[in-house]
Amino acid sequence: MNGPAPAGPDKDRYLGRTTMKNDPFVERVALRWADLDVNGHVRHTVYYDLGSRMRMKVFADSGLTMQDMRDDHCGPVLFREECRFLREVHLDDPIDIHLELLGMSRDHRKFRFQHRFLRGDELCATIQVDGAWMDTRTRKIFVPSQRVRDAMDALPKAEGFDWL
């Protein structure tokens, strides 16, 4: 779903989980003055921060809270986080972040997320993240709990989703 977020009752459908399983999670972001660099563009680190916040929100919306992760001694770790900047983004630009699962191992141990930053129909930036689930006690990568696996299965799959 591209373009500005609708007003009224459709707003909740747009700014969060949509009704179709493979529709991306979408959130409109409000940029702050502190998010800008000296050229008046959004700083590169802001994209990474927004991506991280979006992933945690999507986990929570899928039924996996930070407390659940602590209870299961499980946390996401990143191996690669790559941003491509395609268009300038300024303070007043309405930006929607679309998040989808681009890949996952069949045992749910590894994952790959795709974030797309859109201004209307215009793709401004992308982030691709490769990560895995870590046992926070042993500090080793492991197959996560059933609760985590269920949440991962509920995430929308991107076009081109592939098993890792």
GROMACS .gro file of C-alpha atoms in nm:
model
  164
    1MET     CA    1   0.000   0.000   0.000
    2ASN     CA    2   0.168   0.321  -0.116
    3GLY     CA    3   0.082   0.688  -0.091
    4PRO     CA    4  -0.015   0.896   0.206
    5ALA     CA    5  -0.177   0.730   0.503
    6PRO     CA    6  -0.556   0.757   0.491
    7ALA     CA    7  -0.750   0.938   0.761
    8GLY     CA    8  -1.038   0.796   0.961
    9PRO     CA    9  -1.107   0.427   1.020
   10ASP     CA   10  -0.864   0.308   0.751
   11LYS     CA   11  -0.575   0.476   0.934
   12ASP     CA   12  -0.528   0.183   1.176
   13ARG     CA   13  -0.532  -0.065   0.888
   14TYR     CA   14  -0.260   0.134   0.711
   15LEU     CA   15  -0.036   0.214   1.007
   16GLY     CA   16   0.023  -0.136   1.134
   17ARG     CA   17  -0.061  -0.489   1.034
   18THR     CA   18  -0.291  -0.508   0.736
   19THR     CA   19  -0.554  -0.772   0.690
   20MET     CA   20  -0.368  -0.975   0.427
   21LYS     CA   21  -0.092  -1.195   0.565
   22ASN     CA   22   0.168  -1.100   0.305
   23ASP     CA   23   0.100  -0.726   0.302
   24PRO     CA   24   0.399  -0.551   0.458
   25PHE     CA   25   0.385  -0.385   0.795
   26VAL     CA   26   0.370  -0.011   0.727
   27GLU     CA   27   0.438   0.279   0.959
   28ARG     CA   28   0.442   0.652   0.886
   29VAL     CA   29   0.742   0.813   1.055
   30ALA     CA   30   0.762   1.165   1.191
   31LEU     CA   31   1.110   1.302   1.136
   32ARG     CA   32   1.265   1.541   1.388
   33TRP     CA   33   1.500   1.837   1.350
   34ALA     CA   34   1.767   1.630   1.528
   35ASP     CA   35   1.739   1.368   1.250
   36LEU     CA   36   1.892   1.603   0.992
   37ASP     CA   37   2.252   1.648   0.885
   38VAL     CA   38   2.423   1.975   0.795
   39ASN     CA   39   2.281   1.953   0.440
   40GLY     CA   40   1.922   1.929   0.563
   41HIS     CA   41   1.894   1.558   0.473
   42VAL     CA   42   1.801   1.278   0.708
   43ARG     CA   43   2.124   1.149   0.868
   44HIS     CA   44   2.230   0.801   0.761
   45THR     CA   45   2.218   0.664   1.117
   46VAL     CA   46   1.853   0.765   1.152
   47TYR     CA   47   1.755   0.507   0.888
   48TYR     CA   48   1.920   0.232   1.094
   49ASP     CA   49   1.749   0.353   1.414
   50LEU     CA   50   1.410   0.363   1.243
   51GLY     CA   51   1.466   0.015   1.100
   52SER     CA   52   1.553  -0.124   1.442
   53ARG     CA   53   1.252   0.037   1.606
   54MET     CA   54   1.028  -0.093   1.329
   55ARG     CA   55   1.153  -0.451   1.370
   56MET     CA   56   1.083  -0.447   1.744
   57LYS     CA   57   0.737  -0.299   1.683
   58VAL     CA   58   0.661  -0.567   1.424
   59PHE     CA   59   0.772  -0.842   1.664
   60ALA     CA   60   0.542  -0.697   1.931
   61ASP     CA   61   0.253  -0.668   1.683
   62SER     CA   62   0.312  -1.035   1.594
   63GLY     CA   63   0.276  -1.135   1.958
   64LEU     CA   64   0.644  -1.135   2.059
   65THR     CA   65   0.730  -0.868   2.315
   66MET     CA   66   1.069  -0.777   2.457
   67GLN     CA   67   0.956  -0.935   2.785
   68ASP     CA   68   0.877  -1.258   2.599
   69MET     CA   69   1.230  -1.253   2.457
   70ARG     CA   70   1.377  -1.200   2.804
   71ASP     CA   71   1.161  -1.481   2.945
   72ASP     CA   72   1.278  -1.714   2.664
   73HIS     CA   73   1.645  -1.602   2.700
   74CYS     CA   74   1.636  -1.512   2.334
   75GLY     CA   75   1.745  -1.205   2.143
   76PRO     CA   76   1.795  -1.105   1.780
   77VAL     CA   77   2.153  -1.034   1.671
   78LEU     CA   78   2.259  -0.878   1.342
   79PHE     CA   79   2.541  -0.992   1.117
   80ARG     CA   80   2.484  -0.740   0.840
   81GLU     CA   81   2.282  -0.422   0.808
   82GLU     CA   82   2.307  -0.246   0.474
   83CYS     CA   83   2.131   0.073   0.370
   84ARG     CA   84   2.099   0.203   0.016
   85PHE     CA   85   2.015   0.572  -0.016
   86LEU     CA   86   1.824   0.637  -0.338
   87ARG     CA   87   1.655   0.978  -0.289
   88GLU     CA   88   1.707   1.271  -0.056
   89VAL     CA   89   1.466   1.284   0.237
   90HIS     CA   90   1.394   1.612   0.414
   91LEU     CA   91   1.228   1.707   0.742
   92ASP     CA   92   0.873   1.759   0.612
   93ASP     CA   93   0.866   1.458   0.380
   94PRO     CA   94   0.595   1.203   0.466
   95ILE     CA   95   0.789   0.875   0.483
   96ASP     CA   96   0.634   0.531   0.524
   97ILE     CA   97   0.848   0.234   0.625
   98HIS     CA   98   0.743  -0.100   0.478
   99LEU     CA   99   0.887  -0.408   0.653
  100GLU     CA  100   0.881  -0.766   0.527
  101LEU     CA  101   1.065  -1.090   0.587
  102LEU     CA  102   1.294  -1.151   0.288
  103GLY     CA  103   1.432  -1.484   0.406
  104MET     CA  104   1.445  -1.728   0.696
  105SER     CA  105   1.604  -2.063   0.771
  106ARG     CA  106   1.357  -2.348   0.800
  107ASP     CA  107   1.448  -2.393   1.167
  108HIS     CA  108   1.387  -2.016   1.224
  109ARG     CA  109   1.743  -1.967   1.351
  110LYS     CA  110   1.840  -1.715   1.079
  111PHE     CA  111   1.642  -1.432   0.922
  112ARG     CA  112   1.666  -1.157   0.661
  113PHE     CA  113   1.449  -0.845   0.672
  114GLN     CA  114   1.379  -0.590   0.402
  115HIS     CA  115   1.284  -0.231   0.491
  116ARG     CA  116   1.164   0.010   0.224
  117PHE     CA  117   1.138   0.383   0.293
  118LEU     CA  118   0.880   0.539   0.061
  119ARG     CA  119   0.762   0.894  -0.004
  120GLY     CA  120   0.434   0.820  -0.176
  121ASP     CA  121   0.526   0.580  -0.456
  122GLU     CA  122   0.891   0.691  -0.461
  123LEU     CA  123   1.145   0.453  -0.308
  124CYS     CA  124   1.391   0.668  -0.110
  125ALA     CA  125   1.599   0.409   0.077
  126THR     CA  126   1.620   0.040   0.156
  127ILE     CA  127   1.772  -0.153   0.443
  128GLN     CA  128   1.849  -0.522   0.433
  129VAL     CA  129   1.931  -0.695   0.760
  130ASP     CA  130   2.075  -1.044   0.811
  131GLY     CA  131   2.055  -1.185   1.161
  132ALA     CA  132   1.985  -1.478   1.385
  133TRP     CA  133   1.845  -1.565   1.726
  134MET     CA  134   2.090  -1.589   2.014
  135ASP     CA  135   2.051  -1.765   2.348
  136THR     CA  136   2.125  -1.479   2.587
  137ARG     CA  137   2.264  -1.717   2.851
  138THR     CA  138   2.513  -1.908   2.634
  139ARG     CA  139   2.565  -1.622   2.381
  140LYS     CA  140   2.533  -1.880   2.101
  141ILE     CA  141   2.306  -1.887   1.797
  142PHE     CA  142   2.022  -2.133   1.850
  143VAL     CA  143   1.680  -2.246   1.733
  144PRO     CA  144   1.443  -2.010   1.915
  145SER     CA  145   1.141  -2.101   2.128
  146GLN     CA  146   0.807  -2.196   1.977
  147ARG     CA  147   0.675  -1.851   2.071
  148VAL     CA  148   0.947  -1.687   1.857
  149ARG     CA  149   0.892  -1.932   1.571
  150ASP     CA  150   0.518  -1.861   1.574
  151ALA     CA  151   0.582  -1.485   1.563
  152MET     CA  152   0.828  -1.526   1.276
  153ASP     CA  153   0.577  -1.738   1.084
  154ALA     CA  154   0.318  -1.460   1.124
  155LEU     CA  155   0.542  -1.199   0.959
  156PRO     CA  156   0.462  -1.087   0.605
  157LYS     CA  157   0.687  -1.242   0.341
  158ALA     CA  158   0.842  -1.019   0.076
  159GLU     CA  159   0.814  -1.086  -0.293
  160GLY     CA  160   1.123  -1.296  -0.358
  161PHE     CA  161   1.118  -1.453  -0.010
  162ASP     CA  162   1.361  -1.743   0.003
  163TRP     CA  163   1.457  -2.007   0.257
  164LEU     CA  164   1.808  -1.947   0.388
   0.00000   0.00000   0.00000
